[in-house]
Short mmCIF file of C-alpha atoms in Angstrom, two decimals:
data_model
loop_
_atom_site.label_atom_id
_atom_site.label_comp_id
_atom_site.label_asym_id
_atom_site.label_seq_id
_atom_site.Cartn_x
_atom_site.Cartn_y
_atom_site.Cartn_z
CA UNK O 1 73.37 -107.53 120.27
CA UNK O 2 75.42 -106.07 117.50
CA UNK O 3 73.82 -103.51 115.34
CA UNK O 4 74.78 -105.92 111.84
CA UNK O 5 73.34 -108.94 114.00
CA UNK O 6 70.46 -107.27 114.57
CA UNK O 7 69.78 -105.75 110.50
CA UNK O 8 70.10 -109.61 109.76
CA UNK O 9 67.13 -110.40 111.79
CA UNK O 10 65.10 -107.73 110.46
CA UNK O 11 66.10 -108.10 107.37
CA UNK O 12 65.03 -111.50 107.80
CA UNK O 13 61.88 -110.72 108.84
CA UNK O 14 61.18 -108.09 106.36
CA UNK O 15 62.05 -110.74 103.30
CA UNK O 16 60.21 -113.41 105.27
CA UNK O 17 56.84 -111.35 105.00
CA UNK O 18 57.42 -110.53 101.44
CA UNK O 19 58.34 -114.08 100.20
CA UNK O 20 54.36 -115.18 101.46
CA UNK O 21 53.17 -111.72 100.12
CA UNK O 22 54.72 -112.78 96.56
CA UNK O 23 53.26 -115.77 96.69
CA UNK O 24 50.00 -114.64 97.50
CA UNK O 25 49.97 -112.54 95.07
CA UNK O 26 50.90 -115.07 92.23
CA UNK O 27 47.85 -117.41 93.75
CA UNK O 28 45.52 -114.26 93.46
CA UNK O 29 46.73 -113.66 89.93
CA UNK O 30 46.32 -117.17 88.81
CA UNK O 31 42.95 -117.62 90.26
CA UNK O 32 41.54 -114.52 88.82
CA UNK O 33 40.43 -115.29 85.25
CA UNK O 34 40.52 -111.55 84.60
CA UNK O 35 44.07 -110.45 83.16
CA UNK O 36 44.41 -107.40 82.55
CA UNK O 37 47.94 -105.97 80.96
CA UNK O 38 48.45 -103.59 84.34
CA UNK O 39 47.96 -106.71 86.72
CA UNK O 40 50.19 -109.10 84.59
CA UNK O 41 53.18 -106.05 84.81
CA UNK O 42 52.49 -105.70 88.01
CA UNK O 43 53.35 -109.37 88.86
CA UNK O 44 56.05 -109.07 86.48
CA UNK O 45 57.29 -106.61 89.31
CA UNK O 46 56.56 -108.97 92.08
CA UNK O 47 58.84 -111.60 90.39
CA UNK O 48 61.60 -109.80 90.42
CA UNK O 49 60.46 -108.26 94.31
CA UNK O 50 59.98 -112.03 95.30
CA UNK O 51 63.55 -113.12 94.09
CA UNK O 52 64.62 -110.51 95.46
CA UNK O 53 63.47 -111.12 99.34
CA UNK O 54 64.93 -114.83 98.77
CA UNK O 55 68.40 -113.68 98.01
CA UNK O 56 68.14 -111.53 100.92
CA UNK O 57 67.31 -114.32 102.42
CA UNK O 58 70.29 -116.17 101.51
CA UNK O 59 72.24 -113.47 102.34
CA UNK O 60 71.27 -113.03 105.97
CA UNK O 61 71.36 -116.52 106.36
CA UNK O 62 75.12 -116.81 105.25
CA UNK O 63 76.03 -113.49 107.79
CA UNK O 64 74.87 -114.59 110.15
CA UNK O 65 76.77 -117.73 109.88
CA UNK O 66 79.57 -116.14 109.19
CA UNK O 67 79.68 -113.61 111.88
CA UNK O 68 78.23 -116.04 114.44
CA UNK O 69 80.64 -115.21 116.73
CA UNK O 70 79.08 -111.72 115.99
CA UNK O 71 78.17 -110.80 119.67
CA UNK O 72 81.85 -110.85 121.31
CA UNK O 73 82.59 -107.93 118.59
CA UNK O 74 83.16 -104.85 120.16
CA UNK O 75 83.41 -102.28 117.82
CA UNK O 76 79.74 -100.14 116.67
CA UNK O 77 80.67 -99.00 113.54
CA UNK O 78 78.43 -101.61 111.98
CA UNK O 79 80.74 -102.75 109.34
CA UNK O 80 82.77 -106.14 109.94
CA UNK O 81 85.70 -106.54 107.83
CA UNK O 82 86.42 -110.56 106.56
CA UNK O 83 89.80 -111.47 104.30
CA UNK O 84 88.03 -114.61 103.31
CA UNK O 85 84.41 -113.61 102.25
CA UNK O 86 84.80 -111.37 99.38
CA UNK O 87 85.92 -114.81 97.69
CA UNK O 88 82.63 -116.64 98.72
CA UNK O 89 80.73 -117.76 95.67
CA UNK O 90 77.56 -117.81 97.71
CA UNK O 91 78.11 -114.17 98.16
CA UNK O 92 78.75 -113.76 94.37
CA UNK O 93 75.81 -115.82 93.78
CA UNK O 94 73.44 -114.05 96.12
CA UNK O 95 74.69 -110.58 94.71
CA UNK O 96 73.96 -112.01 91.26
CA UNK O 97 70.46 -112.87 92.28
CA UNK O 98 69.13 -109.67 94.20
CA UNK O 99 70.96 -107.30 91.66
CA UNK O 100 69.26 -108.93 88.86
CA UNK O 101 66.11 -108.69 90.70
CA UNK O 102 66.29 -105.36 91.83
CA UNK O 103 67.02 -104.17 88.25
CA UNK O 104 64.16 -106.62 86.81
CA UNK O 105 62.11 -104.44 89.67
CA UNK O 106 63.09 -100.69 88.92
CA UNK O 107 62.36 -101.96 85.28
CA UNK O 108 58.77 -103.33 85.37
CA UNK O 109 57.83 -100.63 87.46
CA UNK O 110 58.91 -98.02 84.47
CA UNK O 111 57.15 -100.34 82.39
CA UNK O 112 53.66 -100.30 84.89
CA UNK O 113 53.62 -96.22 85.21
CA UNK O 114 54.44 -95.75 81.29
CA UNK O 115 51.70 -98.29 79.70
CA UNK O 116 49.37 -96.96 82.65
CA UNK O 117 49.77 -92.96 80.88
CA UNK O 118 49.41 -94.53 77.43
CA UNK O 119 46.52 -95.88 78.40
CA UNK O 120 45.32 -92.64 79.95
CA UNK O 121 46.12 -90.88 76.39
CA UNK O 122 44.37 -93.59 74.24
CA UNK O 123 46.18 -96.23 73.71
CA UNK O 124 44.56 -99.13 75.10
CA UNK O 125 46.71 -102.08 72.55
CA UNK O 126 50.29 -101.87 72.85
CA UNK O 127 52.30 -102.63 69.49
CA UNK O 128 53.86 -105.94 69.49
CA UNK O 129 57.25 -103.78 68.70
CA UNK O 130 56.41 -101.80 72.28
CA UNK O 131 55.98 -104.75 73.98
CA UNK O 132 58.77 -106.84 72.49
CA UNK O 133 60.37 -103.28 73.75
CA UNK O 134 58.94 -103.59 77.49
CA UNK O 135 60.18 -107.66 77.99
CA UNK O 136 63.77 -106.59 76.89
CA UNK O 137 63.78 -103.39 79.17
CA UNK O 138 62.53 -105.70 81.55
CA UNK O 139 63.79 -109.15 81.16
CA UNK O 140 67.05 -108.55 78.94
CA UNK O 141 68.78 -105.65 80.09
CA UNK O 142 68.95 -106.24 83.97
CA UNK O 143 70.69 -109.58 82.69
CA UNK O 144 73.22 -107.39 80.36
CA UNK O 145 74.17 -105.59 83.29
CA UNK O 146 74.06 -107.55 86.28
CA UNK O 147 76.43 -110.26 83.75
CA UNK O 148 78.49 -107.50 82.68
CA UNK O 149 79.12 -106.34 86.44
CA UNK O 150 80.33 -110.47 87.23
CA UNK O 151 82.68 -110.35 84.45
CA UNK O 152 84.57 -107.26 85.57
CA UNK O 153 84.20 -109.01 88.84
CA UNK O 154 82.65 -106.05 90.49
CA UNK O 155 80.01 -108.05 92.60
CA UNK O 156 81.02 -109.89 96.46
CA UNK O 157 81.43 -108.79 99.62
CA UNK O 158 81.19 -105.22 101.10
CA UNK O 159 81.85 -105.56 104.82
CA UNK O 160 78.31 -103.98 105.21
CA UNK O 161 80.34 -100.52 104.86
CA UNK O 162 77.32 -99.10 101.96
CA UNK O 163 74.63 -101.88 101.91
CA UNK O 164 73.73 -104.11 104.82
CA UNK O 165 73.78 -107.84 106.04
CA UNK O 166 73.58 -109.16 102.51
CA UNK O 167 76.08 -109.16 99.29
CA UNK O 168 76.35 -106.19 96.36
CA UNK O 169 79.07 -104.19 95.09
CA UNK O 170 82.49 -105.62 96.47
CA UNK O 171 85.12 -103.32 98.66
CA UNK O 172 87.18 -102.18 95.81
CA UNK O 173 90.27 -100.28 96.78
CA UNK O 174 89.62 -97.18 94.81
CA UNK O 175 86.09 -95.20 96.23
CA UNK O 176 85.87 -93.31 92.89
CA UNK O 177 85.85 -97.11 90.97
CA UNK O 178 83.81 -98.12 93.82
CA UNK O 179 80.73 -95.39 92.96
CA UNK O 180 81.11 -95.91 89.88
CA UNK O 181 79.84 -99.75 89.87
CA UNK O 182 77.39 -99.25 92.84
CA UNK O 183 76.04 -96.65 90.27
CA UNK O 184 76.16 -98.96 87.40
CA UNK O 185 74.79 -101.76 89.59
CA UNK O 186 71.70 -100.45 91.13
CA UNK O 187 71.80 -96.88 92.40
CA UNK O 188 71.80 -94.80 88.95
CA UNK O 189 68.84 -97.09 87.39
CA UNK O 190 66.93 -96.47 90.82
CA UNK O 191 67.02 -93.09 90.64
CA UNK O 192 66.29 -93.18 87.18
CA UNK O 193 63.34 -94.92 88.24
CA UNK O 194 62.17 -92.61 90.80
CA UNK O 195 62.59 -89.71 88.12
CA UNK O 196 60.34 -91.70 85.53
CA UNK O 197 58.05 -92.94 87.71
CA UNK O 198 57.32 -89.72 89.32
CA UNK O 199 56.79 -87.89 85.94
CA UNK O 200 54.43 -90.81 85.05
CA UNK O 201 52.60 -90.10 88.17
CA UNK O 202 52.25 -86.24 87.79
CA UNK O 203 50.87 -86.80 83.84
CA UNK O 204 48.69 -89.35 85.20
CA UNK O 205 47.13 -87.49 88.16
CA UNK O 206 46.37 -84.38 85.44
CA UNK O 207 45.08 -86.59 83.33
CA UNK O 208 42.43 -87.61 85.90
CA UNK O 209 41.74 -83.69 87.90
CA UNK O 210 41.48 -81.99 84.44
CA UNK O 211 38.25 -84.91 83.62
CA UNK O 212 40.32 -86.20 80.65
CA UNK O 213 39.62 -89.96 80.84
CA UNK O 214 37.09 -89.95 78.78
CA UNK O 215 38.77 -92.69 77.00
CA UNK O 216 37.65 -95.65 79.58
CA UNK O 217 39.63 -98.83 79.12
CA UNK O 218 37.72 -101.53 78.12
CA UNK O 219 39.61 -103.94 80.19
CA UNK O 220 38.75 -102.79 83.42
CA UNK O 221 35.69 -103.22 84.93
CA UNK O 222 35.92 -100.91 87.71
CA UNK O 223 38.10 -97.29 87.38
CA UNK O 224 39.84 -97.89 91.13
CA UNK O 225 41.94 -100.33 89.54
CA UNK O 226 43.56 -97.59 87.09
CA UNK O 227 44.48 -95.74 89.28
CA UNK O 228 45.74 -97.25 92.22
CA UNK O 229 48.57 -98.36 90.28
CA UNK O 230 49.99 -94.58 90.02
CA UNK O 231 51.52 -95.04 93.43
CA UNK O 232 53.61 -97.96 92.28
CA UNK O 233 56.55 -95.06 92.60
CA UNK O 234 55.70 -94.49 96.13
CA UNK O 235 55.90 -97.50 97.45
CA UNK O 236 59.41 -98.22 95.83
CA UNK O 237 60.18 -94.62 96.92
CA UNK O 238 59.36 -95.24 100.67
CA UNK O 239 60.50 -98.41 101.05
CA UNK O 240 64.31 -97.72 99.42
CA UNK O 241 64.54 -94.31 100.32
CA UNK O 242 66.84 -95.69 103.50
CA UNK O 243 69.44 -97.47 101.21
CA UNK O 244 70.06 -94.29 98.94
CA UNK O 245 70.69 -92.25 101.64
CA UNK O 246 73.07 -94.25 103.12
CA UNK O 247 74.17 -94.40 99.38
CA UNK O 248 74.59 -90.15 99.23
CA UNK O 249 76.05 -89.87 102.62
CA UNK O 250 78.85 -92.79 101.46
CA UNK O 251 79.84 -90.63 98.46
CA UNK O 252 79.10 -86.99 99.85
CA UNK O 253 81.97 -88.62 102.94
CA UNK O 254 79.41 -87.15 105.81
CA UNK O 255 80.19 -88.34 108.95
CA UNK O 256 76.99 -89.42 110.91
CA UNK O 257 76.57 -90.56 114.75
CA UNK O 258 77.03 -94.37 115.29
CA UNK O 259 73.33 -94.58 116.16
CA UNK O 260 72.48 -92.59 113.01
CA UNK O 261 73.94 -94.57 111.30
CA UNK O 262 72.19 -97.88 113.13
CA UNK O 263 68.94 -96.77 112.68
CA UNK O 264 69.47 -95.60 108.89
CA UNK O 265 70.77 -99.27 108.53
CA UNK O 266 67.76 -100.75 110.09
CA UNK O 267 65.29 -99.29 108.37
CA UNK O 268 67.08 -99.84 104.88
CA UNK O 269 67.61 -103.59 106.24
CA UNK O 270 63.59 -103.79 106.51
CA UNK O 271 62.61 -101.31 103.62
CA UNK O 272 64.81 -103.29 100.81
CA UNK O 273 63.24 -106.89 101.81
CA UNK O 274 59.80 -105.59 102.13
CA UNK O 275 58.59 -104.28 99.16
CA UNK O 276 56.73 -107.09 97.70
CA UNK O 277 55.17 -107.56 101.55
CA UNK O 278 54.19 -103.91 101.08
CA UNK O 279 53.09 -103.72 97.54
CA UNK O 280 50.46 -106.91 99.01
CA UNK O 281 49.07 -104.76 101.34
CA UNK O 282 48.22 -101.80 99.43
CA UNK O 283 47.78 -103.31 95.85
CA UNK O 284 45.30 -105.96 97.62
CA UNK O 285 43.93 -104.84 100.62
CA UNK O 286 43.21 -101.18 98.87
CA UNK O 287 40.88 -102.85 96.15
CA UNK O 288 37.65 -102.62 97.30
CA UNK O 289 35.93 -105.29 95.00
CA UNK O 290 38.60 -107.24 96.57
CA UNK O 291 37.85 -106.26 100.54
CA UNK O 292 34.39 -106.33 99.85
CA UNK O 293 34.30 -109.93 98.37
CA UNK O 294 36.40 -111.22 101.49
CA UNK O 295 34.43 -109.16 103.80
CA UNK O 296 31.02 -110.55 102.64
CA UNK O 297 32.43 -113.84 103.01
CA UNK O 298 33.74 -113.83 106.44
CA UNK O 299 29.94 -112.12 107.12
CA UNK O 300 28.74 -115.16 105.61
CA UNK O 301 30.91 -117.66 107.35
CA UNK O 302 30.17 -116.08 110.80
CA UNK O 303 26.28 -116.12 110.33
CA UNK O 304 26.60 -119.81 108.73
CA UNK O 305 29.44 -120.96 110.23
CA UNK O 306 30.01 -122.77 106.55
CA UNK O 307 33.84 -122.52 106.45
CA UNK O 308 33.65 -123.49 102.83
CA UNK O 309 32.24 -119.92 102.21
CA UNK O 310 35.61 -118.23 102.39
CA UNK O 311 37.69 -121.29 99.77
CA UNK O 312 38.15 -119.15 96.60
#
């Protein structure tokens, strides 16, 4: 099997598993008649995670249509070059999609860590001005510059050469021109993200060892769902970390093994579609009102053997 056959299965997979996540996640969120601000950011995030995983979806399914003939390719470089698909306008359209999303991603998370320290610091009621501020960091300004990259007609087809089976940045001639719209498309507000995110973090952790939160939010009814929210960063981090390597070693020109190279591919090709699958698991399955509700239930329904018992 070739090594770009096989990142569109995974990739597959990986976006699969975070498509049901995100919808879990909205069907937990619209169920619980407890909003707090964190939660509703935080599926603010998924949104943009869950349209995400279906334009990866789109993408691998148009790959792998396009490449069907994929198996009787003999080179291993993992990059298949195509004259006719940097024209595709599903490729333009999926690129549109999962750029916006990404950016509508990197953004809410900002937006999670930052209210999360304000709230740590005392300020439990955003002004209307801050959060007319977070829905145009977050809404607005991915759509500026995802529309902005379409007109310059920077978005298409990339032969799989920096990304993976899917649709971002198109092969420009020029590599300088090139970095420069991968940056403006994705990588510089990710790492921007990391950065702000990770700052948040640190402030947020002193916050809570130096036994400064005396200020409890009101909101929350239990203090494990502050902070469980701090590792927001980590999960992005962990999950993309593949993809911006892959990024640095494109524009620092290092030459890595063919298997390197395979394995850096197919861990980016499952890290980039899973994040919403991931931020399920450890968002839901690490609340313990939540694990203990389910857990009493399924007690319940094996004593009783009332399968009512575990219907929300």
């Amino acid at each position: 099997m070739h090594c770009l056959l096989r990142a569109t299965i995974i990739t597959f997979v990986s976006s699969g598993l975070s498509v049901i996540s995100g919808i879990l996640i909205f069907i937990e969120y619209s169920l619980n008649l407890h909003h707090d601000r964190l939660a509703t950011m935080f599926v603010f995030m998924t949104i943009g995670d869950f349209m995400y995983a279906v334009g990866y979806i789109v993408g691998d399914m148009r790959y792998y249509d396009l490449y069907e003939e994929i198996d009787n390719v003999t080179s291993t470089n993992c990059s298949i070059l195509s004259d006719d698909a940097s024209n595709d306008l599903l490729c333009k359209g999926q690129s549109f999609v999962t750029t916006y999303a990404s950016l509508v991603s990197f953004a809410w998370t900002c937006n999670l860590l930052i209210t999360l320290y304000l709230y740590y610091i005392g300020h439990h009621r955003p002004s209307r001005l801050r959060e007319w501020i977070m829905h145009i960091v977050g809404w607005i300004l991915p759509g500026i510059i995802v529309i902005s990259a379409v007109s310059a007609g920077a978005l298409g087809e990339d032969s799989a050469e920096y990304s993976g089976p899917w649709c971002w940045v198109r092969d420009f001639p020029s590599k300088g021109e090139r970095i420069l719209w991968m940056l403006f498309a994705g990588k510089f507000w990710e790492i921007l993200t990391y950065i702000i995110t990770f700052v948040m973090f640190v402030l947020c952790m002193k916050r809570t060892s130096c036994g400064r939160n005396e200020n409890r939010m009101p909101e929350y009814q239990d203090d494990v769902e502050i902070p469980r929210f701090c590792y927001a960063w980590i999960i992005l981090m962990v999950t993309r970390c593949f993809g911006t390597a892959r990024f640095f070693l494109y524009v620092s020109d290092v030459q890595v093994s063919d298997k390197a190279n395979e394995w850096l591919l197919n861990l980016q090709s499952f890290g980039d579609g899973s994040l919403a699958f991931v931020n399920f698991i450890f968002y839901l399955f690490t609340n313990p009102p939540f694990v203990r509700k389910y857990w009493n239930r399924i007690l319940a329904w094996n004593r009783n053997g009332d399968r009512t018992m575990l219907i929300l």
